[in-house]
PDB file of C-alpha atoms in Angstrom:
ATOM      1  CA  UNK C   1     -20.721 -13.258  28.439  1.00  0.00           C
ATOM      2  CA  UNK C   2     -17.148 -13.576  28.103  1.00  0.00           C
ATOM      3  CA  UNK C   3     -17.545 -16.617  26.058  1.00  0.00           C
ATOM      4  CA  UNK C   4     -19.122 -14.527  23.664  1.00  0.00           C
ATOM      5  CA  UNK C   5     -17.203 -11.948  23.306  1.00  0.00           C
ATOM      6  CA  UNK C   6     -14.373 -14.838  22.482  1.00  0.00           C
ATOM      7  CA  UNK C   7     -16.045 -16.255  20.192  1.00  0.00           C
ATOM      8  CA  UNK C   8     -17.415 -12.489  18.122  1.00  0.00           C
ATOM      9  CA  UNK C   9     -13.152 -11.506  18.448  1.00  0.00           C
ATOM     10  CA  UNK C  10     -12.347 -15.272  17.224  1.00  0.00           C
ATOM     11  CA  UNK C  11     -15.039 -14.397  14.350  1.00  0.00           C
ATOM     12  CA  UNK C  12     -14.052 -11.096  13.660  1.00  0.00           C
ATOM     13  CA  UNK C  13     -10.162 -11.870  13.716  1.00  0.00           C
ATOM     14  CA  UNK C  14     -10.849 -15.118  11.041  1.00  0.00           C
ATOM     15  CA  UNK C  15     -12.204 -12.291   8.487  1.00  0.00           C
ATOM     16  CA  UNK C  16      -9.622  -9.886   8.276  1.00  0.00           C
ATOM     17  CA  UNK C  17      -7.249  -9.813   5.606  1.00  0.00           C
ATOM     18  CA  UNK C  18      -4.037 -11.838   5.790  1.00  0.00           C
ATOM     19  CA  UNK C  19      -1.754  -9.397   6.164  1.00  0.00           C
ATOM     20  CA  UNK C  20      -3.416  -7.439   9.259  1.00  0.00           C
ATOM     21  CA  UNK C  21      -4.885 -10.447  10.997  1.00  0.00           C
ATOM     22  CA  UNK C  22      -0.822 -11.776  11.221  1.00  0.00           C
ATOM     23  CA  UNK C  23      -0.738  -8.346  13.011  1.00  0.00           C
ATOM     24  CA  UNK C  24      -3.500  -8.340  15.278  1.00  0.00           C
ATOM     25  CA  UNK C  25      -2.620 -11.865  16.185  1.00  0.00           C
ATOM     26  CA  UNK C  26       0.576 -10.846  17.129  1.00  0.00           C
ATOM     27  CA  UNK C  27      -1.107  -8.609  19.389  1.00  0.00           C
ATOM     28  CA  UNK C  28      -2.702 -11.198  21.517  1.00  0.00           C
ATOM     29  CA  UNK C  29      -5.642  -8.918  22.055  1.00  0.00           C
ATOM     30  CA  UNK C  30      -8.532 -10.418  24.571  1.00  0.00           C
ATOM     31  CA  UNK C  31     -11.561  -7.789  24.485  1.00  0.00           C
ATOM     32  CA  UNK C  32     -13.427  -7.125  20.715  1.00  0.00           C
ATOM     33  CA  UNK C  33     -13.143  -3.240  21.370  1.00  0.00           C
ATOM     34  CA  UNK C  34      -9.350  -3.540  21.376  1.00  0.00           C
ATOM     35  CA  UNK C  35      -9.234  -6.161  18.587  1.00  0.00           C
ATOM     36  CA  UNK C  36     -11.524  -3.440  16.285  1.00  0.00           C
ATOM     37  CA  UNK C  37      -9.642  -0.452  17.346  1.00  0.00           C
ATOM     38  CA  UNK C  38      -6.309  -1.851  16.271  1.00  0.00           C
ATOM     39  CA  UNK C  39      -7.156  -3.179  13.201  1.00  0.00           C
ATOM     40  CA  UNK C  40      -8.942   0.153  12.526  1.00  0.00           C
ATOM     41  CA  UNK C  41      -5.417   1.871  12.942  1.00  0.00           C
ATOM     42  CA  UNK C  42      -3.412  -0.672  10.991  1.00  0.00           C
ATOM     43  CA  UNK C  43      -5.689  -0.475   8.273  1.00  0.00           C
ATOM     44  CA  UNK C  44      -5.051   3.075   7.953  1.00  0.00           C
ATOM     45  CA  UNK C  45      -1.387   2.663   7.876  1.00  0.00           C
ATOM     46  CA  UNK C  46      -1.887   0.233   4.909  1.00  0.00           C
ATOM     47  CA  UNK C  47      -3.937   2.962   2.876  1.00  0.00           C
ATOM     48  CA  UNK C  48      -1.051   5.977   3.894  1.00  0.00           C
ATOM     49  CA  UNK C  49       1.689   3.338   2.705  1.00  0.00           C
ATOM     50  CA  UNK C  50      -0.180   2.678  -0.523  1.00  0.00           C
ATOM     51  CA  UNK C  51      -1.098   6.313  -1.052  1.00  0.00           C
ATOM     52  CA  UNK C  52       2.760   6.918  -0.637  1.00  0.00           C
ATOM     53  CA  UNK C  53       3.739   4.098  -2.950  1.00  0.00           C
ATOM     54  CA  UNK C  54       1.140   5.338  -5.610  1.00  0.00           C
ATOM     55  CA  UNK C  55       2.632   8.690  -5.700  1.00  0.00           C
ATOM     56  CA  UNK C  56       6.214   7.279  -5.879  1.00  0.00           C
ATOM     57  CA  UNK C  57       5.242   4.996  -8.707  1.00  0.00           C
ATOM     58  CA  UNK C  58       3.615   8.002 -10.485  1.00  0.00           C
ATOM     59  CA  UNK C  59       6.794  10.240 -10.324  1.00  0.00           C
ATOM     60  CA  UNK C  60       9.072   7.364 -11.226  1.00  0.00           C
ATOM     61  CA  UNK C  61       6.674   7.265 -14.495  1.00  0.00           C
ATOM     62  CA  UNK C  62       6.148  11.005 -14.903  1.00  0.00           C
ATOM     63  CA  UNK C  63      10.284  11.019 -14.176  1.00  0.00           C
ATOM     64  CA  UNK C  64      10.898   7.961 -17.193  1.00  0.00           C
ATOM     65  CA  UNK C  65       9.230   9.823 -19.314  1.00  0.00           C
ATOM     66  CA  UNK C  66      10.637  13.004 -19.233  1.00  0.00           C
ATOM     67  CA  UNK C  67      13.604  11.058 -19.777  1.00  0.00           C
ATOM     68  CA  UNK C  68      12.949   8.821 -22.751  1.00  0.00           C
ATOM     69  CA  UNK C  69      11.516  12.089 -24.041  1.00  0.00           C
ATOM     70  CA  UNK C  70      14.964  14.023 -23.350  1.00  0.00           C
ATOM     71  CA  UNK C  71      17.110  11.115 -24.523  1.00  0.00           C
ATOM     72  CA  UNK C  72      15.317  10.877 -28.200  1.00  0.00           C
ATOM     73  CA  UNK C  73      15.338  14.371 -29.041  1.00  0.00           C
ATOM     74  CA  UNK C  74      18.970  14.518 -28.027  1.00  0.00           C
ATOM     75  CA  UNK C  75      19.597  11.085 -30.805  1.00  0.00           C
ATOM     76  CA  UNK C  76      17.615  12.925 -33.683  1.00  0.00           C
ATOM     77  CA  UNK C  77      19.552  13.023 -36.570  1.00  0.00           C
ATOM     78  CA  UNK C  78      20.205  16.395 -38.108  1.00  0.00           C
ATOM     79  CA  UNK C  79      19.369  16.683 -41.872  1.00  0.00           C
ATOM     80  CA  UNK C  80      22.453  17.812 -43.765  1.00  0.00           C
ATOM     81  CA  UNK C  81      22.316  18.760 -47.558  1.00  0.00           C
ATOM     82  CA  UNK C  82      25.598  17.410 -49.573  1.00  0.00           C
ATOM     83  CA  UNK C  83      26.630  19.874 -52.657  1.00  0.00           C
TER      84      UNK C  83
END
């Protein structure tokens, strides 16, 4: 029984994506529950740092904008008649 419960961890671990099985291996977790549970929480912590990042890349955008926008009207030339 424990054998198996190796091997579905050892299984389980191999499929995870690089960057959170270098964490759970870190871990040195025995039992499958624990191995799941953990990954379970560091996966959400990826998807709260992305959904962070996105927003921050979306104001730094929204924020460029404004600014290009601000910077051209500010450069138009100004039409003068000469007499």
């Amino acid at each position: 029984m424990i054998d198996d419960e190796s091997r579905k961890t050892k299984r389980f671990e191999r499929g995870l994506r690089p960057t959170i099985r270098s964490r759970i291996l870190a871990l040195k977790l025995q039992a499958y529950a624990n191995v799941v549970e953990r990954t379970l929480i560091i996966e959400r912590d990826f998807e709260e740092i992305q959904e962070i990042s996105g927003k921050c890349n979306k104001d730094k955008l929204t924020n460029k904008s404004k600014r290009e926008n601000e910077y051209e009207s500010s450069n138009k030339r100004v039409k003068t008649s000469r007499f």
